Short mmCIF file of C-alpha atoms in Angstrom, two decimals:
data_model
loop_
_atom_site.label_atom_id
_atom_site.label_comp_id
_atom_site.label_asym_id
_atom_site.label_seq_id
_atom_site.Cartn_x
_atom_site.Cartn_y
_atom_site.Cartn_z
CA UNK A 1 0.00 0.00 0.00
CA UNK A 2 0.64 3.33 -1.17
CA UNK A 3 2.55 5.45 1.95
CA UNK A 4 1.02 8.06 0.98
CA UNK A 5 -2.60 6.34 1.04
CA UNK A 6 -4.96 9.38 2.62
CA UNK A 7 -7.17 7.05 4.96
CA UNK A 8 -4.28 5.39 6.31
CA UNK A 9 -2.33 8.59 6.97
CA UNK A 10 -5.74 9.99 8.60
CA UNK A 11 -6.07 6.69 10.82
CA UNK A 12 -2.49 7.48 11.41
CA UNK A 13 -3.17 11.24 12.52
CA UNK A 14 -6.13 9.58 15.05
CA UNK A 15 -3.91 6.47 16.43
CA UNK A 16 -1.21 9.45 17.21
CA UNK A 17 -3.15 11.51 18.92
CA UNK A 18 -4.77 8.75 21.36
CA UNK A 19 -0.93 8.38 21.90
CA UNK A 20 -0.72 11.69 22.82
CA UNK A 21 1.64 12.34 20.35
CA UNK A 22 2.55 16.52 19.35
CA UNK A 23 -0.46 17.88 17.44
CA UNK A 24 1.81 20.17 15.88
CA UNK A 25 3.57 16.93 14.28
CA UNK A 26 0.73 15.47 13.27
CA UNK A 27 -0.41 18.86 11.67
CA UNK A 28 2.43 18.00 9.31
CA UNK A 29 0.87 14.94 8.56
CA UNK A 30 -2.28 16.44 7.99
CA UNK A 31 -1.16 18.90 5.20
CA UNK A 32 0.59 15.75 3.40
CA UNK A 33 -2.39 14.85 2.59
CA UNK A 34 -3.47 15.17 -1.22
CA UNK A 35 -7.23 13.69 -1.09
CA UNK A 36 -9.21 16.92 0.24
CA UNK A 37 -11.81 14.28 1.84
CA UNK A 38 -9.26 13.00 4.13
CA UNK A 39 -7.45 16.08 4.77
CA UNK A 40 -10.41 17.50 6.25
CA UNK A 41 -11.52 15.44 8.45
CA UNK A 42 -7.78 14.95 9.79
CA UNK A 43 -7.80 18.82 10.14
CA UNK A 44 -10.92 18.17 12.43
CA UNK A 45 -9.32 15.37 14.37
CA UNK A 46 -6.58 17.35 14.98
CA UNK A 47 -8.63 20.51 15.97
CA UNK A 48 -10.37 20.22 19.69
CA UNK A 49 -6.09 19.58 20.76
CA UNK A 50 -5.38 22.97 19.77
CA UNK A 51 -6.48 26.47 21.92
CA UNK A 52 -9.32 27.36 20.54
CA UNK A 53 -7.49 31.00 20.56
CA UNK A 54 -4.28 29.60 19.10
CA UNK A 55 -2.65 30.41 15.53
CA UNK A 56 -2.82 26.64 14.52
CA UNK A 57 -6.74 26.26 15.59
CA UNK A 58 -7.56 28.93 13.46
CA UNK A 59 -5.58 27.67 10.63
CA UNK A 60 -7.19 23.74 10.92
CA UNK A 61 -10.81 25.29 10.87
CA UNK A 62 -9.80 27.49 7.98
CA UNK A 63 -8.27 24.85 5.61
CA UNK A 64 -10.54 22.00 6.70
CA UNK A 65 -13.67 24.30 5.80
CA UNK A 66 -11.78 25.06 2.48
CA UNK A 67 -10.95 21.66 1.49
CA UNK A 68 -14.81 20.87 2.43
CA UNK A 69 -15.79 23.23 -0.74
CA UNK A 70 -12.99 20.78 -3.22
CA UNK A 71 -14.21 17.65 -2.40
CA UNK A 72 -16.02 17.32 -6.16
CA UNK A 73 -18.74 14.62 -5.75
CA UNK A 74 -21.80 16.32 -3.80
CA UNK A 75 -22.73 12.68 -2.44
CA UNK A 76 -19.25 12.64 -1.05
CA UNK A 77 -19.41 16.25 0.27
CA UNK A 78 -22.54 15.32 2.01
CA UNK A 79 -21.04 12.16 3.52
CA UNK A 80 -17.38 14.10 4.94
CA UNK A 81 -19.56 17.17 6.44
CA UNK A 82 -21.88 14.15 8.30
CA UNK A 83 -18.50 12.93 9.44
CA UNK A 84 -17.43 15.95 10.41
CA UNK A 85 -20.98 16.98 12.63
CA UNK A 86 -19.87 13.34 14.61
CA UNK A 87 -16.52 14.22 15.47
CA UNK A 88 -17.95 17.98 16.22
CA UNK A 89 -19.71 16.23 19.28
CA UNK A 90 -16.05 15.92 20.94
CA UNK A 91 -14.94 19.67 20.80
CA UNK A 92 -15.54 20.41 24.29
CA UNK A 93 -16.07 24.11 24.64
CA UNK A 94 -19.82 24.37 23.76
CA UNK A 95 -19.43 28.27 22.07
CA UNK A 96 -17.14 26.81 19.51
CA UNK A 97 -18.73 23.73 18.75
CA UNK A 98 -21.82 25.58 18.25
CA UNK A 99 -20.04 27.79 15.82
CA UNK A 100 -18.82 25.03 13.48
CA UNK A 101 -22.40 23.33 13.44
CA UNK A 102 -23.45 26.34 12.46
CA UNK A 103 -20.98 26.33 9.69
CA UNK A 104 -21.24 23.14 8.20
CA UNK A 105 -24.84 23.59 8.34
CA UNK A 106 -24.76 26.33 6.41
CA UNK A 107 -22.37 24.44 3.74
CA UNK A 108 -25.67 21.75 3.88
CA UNK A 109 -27.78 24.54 2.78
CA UNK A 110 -26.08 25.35 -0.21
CA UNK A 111 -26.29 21.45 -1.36
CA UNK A 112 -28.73 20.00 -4.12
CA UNK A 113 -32.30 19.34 -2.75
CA UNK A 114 -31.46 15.25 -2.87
CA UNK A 115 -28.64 15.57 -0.65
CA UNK A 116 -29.58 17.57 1.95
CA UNK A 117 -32.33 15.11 2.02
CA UNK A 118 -29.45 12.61 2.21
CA UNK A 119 -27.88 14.16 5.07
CA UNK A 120 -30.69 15.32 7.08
CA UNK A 121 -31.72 11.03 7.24
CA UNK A 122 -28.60 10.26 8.34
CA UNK A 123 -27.07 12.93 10.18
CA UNK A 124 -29.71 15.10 12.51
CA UNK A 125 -29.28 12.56 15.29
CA UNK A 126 -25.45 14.34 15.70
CA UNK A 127 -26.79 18.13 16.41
CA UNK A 128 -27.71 19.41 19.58
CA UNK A 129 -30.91 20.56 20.24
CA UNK A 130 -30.49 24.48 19.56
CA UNK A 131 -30.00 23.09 16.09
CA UNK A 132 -33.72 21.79 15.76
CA UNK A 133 -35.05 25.03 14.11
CA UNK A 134 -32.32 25.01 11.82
CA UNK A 135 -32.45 21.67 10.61
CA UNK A 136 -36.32 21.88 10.60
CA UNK A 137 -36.09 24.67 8.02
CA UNK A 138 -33.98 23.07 5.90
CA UNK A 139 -36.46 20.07 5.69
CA UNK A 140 -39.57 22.71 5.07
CA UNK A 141 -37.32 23.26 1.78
CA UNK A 142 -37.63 19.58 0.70
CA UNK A 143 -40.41 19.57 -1.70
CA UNK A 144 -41.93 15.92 -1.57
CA UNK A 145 -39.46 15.00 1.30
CA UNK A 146 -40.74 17.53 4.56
CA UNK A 147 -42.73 14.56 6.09
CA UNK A 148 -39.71 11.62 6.15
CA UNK A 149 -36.99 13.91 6.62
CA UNK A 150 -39.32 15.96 9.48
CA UNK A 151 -39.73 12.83 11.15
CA UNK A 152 -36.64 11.91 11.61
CA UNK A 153 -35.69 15.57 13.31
CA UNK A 154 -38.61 15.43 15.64
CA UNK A 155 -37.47 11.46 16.78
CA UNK A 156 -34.27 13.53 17.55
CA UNK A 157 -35.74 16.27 19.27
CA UNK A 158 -37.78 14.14 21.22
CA UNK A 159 -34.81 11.29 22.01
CA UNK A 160 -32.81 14.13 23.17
CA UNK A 161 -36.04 15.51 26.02
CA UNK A 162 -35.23 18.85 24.54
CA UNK A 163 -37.29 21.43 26.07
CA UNK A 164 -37.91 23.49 22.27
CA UNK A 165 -41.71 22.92 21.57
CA UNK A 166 -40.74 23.04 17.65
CA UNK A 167 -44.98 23.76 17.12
CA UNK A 168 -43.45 26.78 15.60
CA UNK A 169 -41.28 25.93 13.03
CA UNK A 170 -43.54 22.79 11.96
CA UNK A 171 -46.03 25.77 11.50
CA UNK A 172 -43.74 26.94 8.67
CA UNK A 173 -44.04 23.70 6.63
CA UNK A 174 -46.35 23.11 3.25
CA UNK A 175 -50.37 22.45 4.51
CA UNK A 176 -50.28 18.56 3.95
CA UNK A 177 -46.83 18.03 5.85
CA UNK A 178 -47.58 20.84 8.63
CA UNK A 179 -50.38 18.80 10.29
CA UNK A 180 -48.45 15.80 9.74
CA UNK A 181 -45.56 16.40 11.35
CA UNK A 182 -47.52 18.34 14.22
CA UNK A 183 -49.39 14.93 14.72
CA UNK A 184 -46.25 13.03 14.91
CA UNK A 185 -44.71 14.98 17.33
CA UNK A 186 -47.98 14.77 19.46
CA UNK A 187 -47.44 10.85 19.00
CA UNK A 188 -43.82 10.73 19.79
CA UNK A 189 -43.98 12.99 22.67
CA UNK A 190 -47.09 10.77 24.05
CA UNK A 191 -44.57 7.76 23.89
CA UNK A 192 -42.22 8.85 25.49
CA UNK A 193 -43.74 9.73 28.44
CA UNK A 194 -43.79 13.48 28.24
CA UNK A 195 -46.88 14.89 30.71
CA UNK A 196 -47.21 17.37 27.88
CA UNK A 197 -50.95 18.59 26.85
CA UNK A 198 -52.36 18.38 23.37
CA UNK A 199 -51.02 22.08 22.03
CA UNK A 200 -49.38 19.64 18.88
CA UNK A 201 -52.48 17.56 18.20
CA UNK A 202 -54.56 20.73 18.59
CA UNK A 203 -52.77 22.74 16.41
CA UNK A 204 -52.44 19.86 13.77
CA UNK A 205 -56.30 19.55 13.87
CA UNK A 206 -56.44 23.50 13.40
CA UNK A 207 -54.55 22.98 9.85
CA UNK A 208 -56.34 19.77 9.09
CA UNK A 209 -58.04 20.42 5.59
CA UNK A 210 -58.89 17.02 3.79
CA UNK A 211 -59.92 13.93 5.19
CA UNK A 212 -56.83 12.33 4.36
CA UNK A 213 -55.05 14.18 6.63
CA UNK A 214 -58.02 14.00 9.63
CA UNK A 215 -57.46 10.10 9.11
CA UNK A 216 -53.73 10.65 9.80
CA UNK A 217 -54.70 12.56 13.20
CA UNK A 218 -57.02 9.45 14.11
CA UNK A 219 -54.09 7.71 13.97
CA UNK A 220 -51.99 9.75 16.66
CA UNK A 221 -54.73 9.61 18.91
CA UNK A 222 -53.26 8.16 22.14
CA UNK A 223 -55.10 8.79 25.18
CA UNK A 224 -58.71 9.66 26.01
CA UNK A 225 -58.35 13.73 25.86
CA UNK A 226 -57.13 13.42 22.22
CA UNK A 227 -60.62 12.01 21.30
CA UNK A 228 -61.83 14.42 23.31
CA UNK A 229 -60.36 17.16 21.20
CA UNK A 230 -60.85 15.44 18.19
CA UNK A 231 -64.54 15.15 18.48
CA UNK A 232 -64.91 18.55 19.62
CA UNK A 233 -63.20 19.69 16.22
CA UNK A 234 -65.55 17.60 14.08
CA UNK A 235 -68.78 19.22 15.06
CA UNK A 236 -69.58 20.81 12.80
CA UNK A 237 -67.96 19.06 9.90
CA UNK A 238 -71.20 17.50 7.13
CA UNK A 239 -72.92 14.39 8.84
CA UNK A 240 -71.15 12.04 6.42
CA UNK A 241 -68.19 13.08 7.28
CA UNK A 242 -68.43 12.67 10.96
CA UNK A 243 -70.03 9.79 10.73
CA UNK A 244 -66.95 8.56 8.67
CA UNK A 245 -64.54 10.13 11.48
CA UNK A 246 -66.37 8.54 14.33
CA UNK A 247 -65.85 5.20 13.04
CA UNK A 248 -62.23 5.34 12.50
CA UNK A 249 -62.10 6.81 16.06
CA UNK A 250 -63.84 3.96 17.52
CA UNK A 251 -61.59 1.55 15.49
CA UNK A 252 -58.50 3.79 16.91
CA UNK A 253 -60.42 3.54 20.55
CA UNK A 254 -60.53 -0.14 20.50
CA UNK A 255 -56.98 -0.67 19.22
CA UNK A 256 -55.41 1.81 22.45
CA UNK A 257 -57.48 -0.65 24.62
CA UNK A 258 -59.78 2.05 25.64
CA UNK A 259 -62.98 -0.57 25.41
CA UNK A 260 -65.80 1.76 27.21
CA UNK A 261 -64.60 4.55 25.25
CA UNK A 262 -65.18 2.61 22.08
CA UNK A 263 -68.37 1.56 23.11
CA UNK A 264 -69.67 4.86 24.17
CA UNK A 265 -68.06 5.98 20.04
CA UNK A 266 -69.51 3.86 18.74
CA UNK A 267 -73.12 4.38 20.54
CA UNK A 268 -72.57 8.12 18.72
CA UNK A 269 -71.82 6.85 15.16
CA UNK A 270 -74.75 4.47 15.40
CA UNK A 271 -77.01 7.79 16.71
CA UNK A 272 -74.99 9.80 13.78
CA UNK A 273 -75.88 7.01 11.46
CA UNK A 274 -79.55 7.35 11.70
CA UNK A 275 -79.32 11.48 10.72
CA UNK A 276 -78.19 10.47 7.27
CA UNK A 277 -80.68 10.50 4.64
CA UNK A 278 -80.78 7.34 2.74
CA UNK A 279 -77.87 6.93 0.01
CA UNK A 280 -75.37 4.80 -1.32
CA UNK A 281 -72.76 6.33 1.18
CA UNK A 282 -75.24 5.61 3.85
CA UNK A 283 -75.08 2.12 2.68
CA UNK A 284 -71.23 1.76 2.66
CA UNK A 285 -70.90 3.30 6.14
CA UNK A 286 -73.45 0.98 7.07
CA UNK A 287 -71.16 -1.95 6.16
CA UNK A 288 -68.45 -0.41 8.25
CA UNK A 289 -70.13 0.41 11.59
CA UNK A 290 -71.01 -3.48 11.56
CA UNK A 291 -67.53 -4.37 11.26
CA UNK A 292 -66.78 -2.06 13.47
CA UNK A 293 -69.22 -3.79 15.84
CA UNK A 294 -68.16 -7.20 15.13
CA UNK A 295 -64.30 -6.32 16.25
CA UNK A 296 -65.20 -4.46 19.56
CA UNK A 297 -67.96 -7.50 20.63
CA UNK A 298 -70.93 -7.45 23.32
CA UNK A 299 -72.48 -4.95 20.66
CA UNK A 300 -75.95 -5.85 19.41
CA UNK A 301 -75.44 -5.70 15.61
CA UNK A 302 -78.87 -3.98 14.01
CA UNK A 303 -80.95 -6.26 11.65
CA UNK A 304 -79.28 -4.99 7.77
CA UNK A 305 -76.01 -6.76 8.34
CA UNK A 306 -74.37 -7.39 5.16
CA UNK A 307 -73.93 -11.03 4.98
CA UNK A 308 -70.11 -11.91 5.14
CA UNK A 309 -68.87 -14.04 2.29
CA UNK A 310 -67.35 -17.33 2.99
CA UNK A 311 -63.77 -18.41 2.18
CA UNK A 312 -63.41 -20.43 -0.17
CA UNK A 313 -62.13 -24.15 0.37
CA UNK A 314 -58.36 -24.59 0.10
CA UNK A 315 -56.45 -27.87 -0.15
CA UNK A 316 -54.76 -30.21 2.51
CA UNK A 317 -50.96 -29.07 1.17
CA UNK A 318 -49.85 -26.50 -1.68
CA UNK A 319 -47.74 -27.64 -4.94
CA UNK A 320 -44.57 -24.85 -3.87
CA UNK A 321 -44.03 -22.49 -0.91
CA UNK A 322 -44.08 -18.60 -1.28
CA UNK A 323 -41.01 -17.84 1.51
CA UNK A 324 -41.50 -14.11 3.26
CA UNK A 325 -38.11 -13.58 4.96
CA UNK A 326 -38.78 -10.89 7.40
CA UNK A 327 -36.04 -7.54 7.41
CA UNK A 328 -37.79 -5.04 9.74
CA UNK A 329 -36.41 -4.60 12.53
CA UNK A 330 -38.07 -4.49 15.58
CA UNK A 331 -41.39 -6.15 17.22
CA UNK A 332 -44.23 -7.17 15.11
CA UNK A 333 -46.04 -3.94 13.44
CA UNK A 334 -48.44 -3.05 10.87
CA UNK A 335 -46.32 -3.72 7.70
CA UNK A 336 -46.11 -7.84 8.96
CA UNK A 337 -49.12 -7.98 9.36
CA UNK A 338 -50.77 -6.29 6.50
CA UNK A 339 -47.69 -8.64 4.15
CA UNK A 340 -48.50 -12.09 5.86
CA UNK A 341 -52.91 -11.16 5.02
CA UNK A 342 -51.82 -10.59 1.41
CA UNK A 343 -49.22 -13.58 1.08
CA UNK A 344 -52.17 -15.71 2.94
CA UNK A 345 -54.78 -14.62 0.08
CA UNK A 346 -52.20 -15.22 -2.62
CA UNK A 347 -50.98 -18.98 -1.08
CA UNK A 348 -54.91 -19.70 -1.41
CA UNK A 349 -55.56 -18.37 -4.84
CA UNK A 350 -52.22 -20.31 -6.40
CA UNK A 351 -52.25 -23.52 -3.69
CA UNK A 352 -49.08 -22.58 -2.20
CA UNK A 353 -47.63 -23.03 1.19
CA UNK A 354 -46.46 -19.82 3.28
CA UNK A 355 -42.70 -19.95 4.83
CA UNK A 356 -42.22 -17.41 7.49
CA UNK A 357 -38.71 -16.45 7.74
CA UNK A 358 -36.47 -14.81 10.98
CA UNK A 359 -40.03 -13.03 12.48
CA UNK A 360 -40.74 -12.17 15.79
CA UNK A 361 -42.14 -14.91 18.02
CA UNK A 362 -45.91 -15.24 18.11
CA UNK A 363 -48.43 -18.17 18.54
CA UNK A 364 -50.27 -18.70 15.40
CA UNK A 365 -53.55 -17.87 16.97
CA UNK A 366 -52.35 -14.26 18.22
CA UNK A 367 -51.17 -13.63 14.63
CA UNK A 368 -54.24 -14.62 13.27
CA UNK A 369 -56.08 -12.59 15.76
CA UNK A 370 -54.11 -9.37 15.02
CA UNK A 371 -53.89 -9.69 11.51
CA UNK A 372 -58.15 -9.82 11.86
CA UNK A 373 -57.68 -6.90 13.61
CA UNK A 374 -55.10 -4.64 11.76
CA UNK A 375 -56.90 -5.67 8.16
CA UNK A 376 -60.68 -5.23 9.86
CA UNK A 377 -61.41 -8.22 8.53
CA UNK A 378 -65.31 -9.67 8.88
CA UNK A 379 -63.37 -13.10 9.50
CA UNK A 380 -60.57 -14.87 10.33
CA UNK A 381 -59.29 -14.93 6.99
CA UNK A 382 -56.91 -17.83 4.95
CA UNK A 383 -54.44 -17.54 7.29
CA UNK A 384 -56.35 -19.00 9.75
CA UNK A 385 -57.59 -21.82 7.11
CA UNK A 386 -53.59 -22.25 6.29
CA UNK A 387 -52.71 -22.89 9.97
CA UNK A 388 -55.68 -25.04 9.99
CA UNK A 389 -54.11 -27.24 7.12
CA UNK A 390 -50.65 -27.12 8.47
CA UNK A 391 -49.60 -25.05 5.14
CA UNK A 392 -47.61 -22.44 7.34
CA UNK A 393 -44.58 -22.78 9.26
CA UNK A 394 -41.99 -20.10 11.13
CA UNK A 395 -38.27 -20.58 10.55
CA UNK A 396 -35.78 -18.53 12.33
CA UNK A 397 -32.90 -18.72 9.72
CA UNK A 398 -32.39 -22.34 8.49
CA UNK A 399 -35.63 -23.77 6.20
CA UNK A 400 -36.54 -27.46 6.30
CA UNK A 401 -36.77 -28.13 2.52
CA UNK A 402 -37.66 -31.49 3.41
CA UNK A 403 -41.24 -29.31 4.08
CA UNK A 404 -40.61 -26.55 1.47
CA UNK A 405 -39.07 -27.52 -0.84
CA UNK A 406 -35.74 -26.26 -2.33
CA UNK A 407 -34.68 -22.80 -1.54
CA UNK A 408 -34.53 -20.50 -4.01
CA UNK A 409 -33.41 -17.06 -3.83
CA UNK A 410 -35.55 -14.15 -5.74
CA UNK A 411 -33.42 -11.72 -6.80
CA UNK A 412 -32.98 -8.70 -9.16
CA UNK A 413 -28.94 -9.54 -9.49
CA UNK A 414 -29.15 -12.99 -10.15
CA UNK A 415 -25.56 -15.07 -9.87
CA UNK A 416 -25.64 -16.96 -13.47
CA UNK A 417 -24.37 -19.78 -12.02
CA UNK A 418 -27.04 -20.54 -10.09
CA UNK A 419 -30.00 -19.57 -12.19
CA UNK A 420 -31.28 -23.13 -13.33
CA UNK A 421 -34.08 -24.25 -11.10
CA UNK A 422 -34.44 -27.54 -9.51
CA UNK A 423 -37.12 -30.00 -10.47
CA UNK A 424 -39.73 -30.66 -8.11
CA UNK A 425 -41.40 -28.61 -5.09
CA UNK A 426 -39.79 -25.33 -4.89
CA UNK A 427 -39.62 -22.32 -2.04
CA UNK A 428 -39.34 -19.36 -3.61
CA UNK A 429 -38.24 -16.64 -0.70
CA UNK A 430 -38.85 -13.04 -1.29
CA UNK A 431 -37.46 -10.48 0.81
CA UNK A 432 -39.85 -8.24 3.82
CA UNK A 433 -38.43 -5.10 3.99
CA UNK A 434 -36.16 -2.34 2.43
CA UNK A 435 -33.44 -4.16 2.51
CA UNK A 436 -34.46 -6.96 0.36
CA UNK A 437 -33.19 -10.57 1.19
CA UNK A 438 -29.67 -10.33 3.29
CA UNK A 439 -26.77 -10.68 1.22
CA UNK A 440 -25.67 -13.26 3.17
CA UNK A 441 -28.64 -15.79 2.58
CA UNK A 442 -28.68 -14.78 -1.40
CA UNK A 443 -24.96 -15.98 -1.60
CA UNK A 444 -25.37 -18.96 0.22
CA UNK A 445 -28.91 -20.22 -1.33
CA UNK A 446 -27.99 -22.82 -4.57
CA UNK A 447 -30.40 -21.21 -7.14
CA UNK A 448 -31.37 -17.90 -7.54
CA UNK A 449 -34.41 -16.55 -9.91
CA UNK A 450 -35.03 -13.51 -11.66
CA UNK A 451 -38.62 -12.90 -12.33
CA UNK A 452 -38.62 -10.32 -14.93
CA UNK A 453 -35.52 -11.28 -17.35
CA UNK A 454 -34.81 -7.49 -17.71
CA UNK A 455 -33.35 -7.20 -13.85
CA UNK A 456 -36.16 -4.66 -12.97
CA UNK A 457 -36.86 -5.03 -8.97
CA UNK A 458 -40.25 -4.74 -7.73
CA UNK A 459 -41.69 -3.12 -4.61
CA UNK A 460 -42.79 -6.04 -2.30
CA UNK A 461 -46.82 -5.93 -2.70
CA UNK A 462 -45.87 -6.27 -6.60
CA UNK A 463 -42.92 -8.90 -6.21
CA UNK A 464 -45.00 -10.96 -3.91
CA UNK A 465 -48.19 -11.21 -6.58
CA UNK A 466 -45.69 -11.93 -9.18
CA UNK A 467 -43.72 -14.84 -7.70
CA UNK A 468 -47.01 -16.75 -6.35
CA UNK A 469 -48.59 -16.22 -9.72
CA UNK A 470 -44.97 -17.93 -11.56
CA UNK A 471 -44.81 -20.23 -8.76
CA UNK A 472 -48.57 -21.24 -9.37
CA UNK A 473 -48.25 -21.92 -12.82
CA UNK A 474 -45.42 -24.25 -12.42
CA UNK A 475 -46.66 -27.82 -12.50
#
């Protein structure tokens, strides 16, 4: 290796100084170093061991900032100054830290809208809190990216217990994202056990303008004043309306675990219901107060119950397996659920089995019951009739193929070599998540399969109704 090879002379610069080795020395070091990337960041490393008042401090700052503005690639730029805001976190006079935040933030600023996207994902989490506003305002910028890049500052914010209310700058946002993100600060202060009132939720319901975005505010609903305050603000919305609203707040009711408080919304949809003139809205809201009904139980359903269609009859095994190999991290949430119903309906319409890859624990019959519940389904659905045939089984990493089938690996980057399928039952195992299928699994499973021939990857929901469909049409 090159001696003058810049990460190695910057790891250099960092094992020095740990050995408390002369700054000034290393300094010397530093300037060696021809790739501006690396010459930066050394400049930063070498930085907090200088006075802050000093000749050389000055002189670091100056030429790391400089050498910021040469690095050429604006993915890479993005990247160093994230670097950069870590190691910022060990300068230990708080006026001067502050100062180059500032800075570098500024540098952010000037970036293309995709990057500073880029960096505000992966970097917030290193400011300190008098930096909220700031990075706030560049995500207000953001035009299609406020909501996911908003999010991730107010998880920050919150993480951090900073005292900054932030109601303000969310304020400043587009409509659609404002109440948003003022709901999902309302819900992440709520979890994290912050005796705060409802200023957010109110002032989220203030700028609340579609039903779309009252839905959303259902959905943040977390305690029994929330309801409170969002039935007070739907007075005087049109009957249909809040008729519509009070059933998804019973639904939301019911899933908190607030049963009596379900019960009694429910009681005033059902007196709601009977102020609408008769329509084919009327109709279709009738259909959902009974399901409504049906998932809270004890509740006397009235006499014009839509009849709920039976499953149809699925076989004692399936000719392959569908695979779902699960990548969220985390306890079981909404996304598992909601893929597991669809994989379910999709196993029953081609006679396939479901594998359930590296998932959470759970007993069949709570999954069943939640998936019921998430979906606000009438019944208990084909995963229930799969578990009843023995056609699904959990796996932690390993799959039996002497129940599958043999593996095989769906993939957009296929390895050549191992793109001719086996004869016989197959497993074909799709990927949960953003991620895809882990690396690690792809390179170890014999075949691999590319669905499209052209190398195009699908979204999940798509991916997962085309490999059942192949899968079912293989004899």
């Amino acid at each position: 290796m090159s001696k003058n090879h810049a990460p190695s002379l910057m790891r250099k610069i960092r094992r020095g100084l740990k050995e408390g080795r002369n700054p000034d020395d290393l300094l010397v070091n530093a300037k060696s170093i021809s790739d501006y990337y690396y010459r930066s960041l050394s400049f930063y490393l070498l930085a907090p061991h200088f006075s802050s008042k000093s000749k050389q401090y000055k002189q670091v700052i100056s030429l790391a900032n400089s050498d910021i503005d040469r690095v050429q690639q604006p993915w890479k730029r993005i990247e160093l100054i994230g670097s950069i805001s870590k190691l910022l976190k060990s300068f230990s006079d708080s006026n001067i830290r502050n100062e180059l935040y500032s800075k570098i933030l500024d540098k952010v600023g000037n970036e293309r809208d995709k990057d500073v996207k880029e960096f505000l994902l992966k970097y917030s989490k290193n400011f300190p809190d008098i930096f909220l506003n700031d990075l706030l305002s560049l995500s207000s910028k953001l035009e299609g990216s406020e909501f996911e890049t908003g999010k991730i500052i107010i998880r920050h914010g919150v993480n951090m217990k900073s005292k900054l209310s932030l109601i303000d700058d969310l304020l400043k946002f587009d409509s659609k994202s404002r109440t948003k993100l003022l709901g999902y600060l309302h819900l992440q202060l709520f979890k994290s056990n912050r005796n705060e009132d409802s200023k957010a939720l109110s002032k989220a319901l203030e700028t609340a303008t579609t039903q779309e975005s009252l839905l959303y505010l259902v959905r943040v609903c977390s305690k029994p004043s929330d309801i409170a305050l969002f039935e007070k603000h739907i007075l005087d919305t049109s009957p249909e309306d809040k008729l519509f609203l009070l059933i998804s707040l019973t639904s939301r009711a019911d899933r908190r675990n607030l049963s009596e408080l379900a019960k009694k919304l429910y009681d005033k949809a059902e007196g709601q219901y009977t102020m609408l003139p008769e329509s084919g809205v009327k109709n279709k809201l009738r259909i959902k107060l009974d399901l409504t009904a049906e998932r809270l139980g004890g509740i006397h359903i009235p006499s014009k119950v839509k009849k709920v269609k039976n499953l149809s009859e699925i076989s004692d095994s399936g000719k392959h397996t569908l695979g779902l190999y699960n990548t969220y991290g985390g306890n079981w949430n909404h996304p598992h659920f909601k893929s597991i119903f669809k994989a379910s309906n999709l196993c029953a319409a081609f006679n396939l089995d479901l594998a359930l890859i590296n998932f959470p624990e759970i007993s069949p019959e709570k999954l069943v019951k939640e998936i019921k519940k998430e979906m606000r389904l009438p019944n208990e659905g084909y995963t229930k009739a799969l578990f009843d045939k023995s056609r699904v089984q959990f796996f932690k990493k390993e799959i039996n193929e002497n129940w599958s089938g043999s593996v095989v690996a769906t993939t957009a980057n296929p390895d050549t070599s191992k793109s001719s399928l086996p004869e016989g039952r197959l497993c074909m195992v799709m990927g949960l998540g953003p991620k895809g299928l882990p690396k690690s699994f792809v390179n170890k499973t014999s075949y691999h399969f590319e669905l499209t021939g052209t190398n195009v990857a699908f979204e999940t929901g798509t991916a997962m109704g085309a490999i059942s469909s192949h899968l079912g049409m293989i004899n």
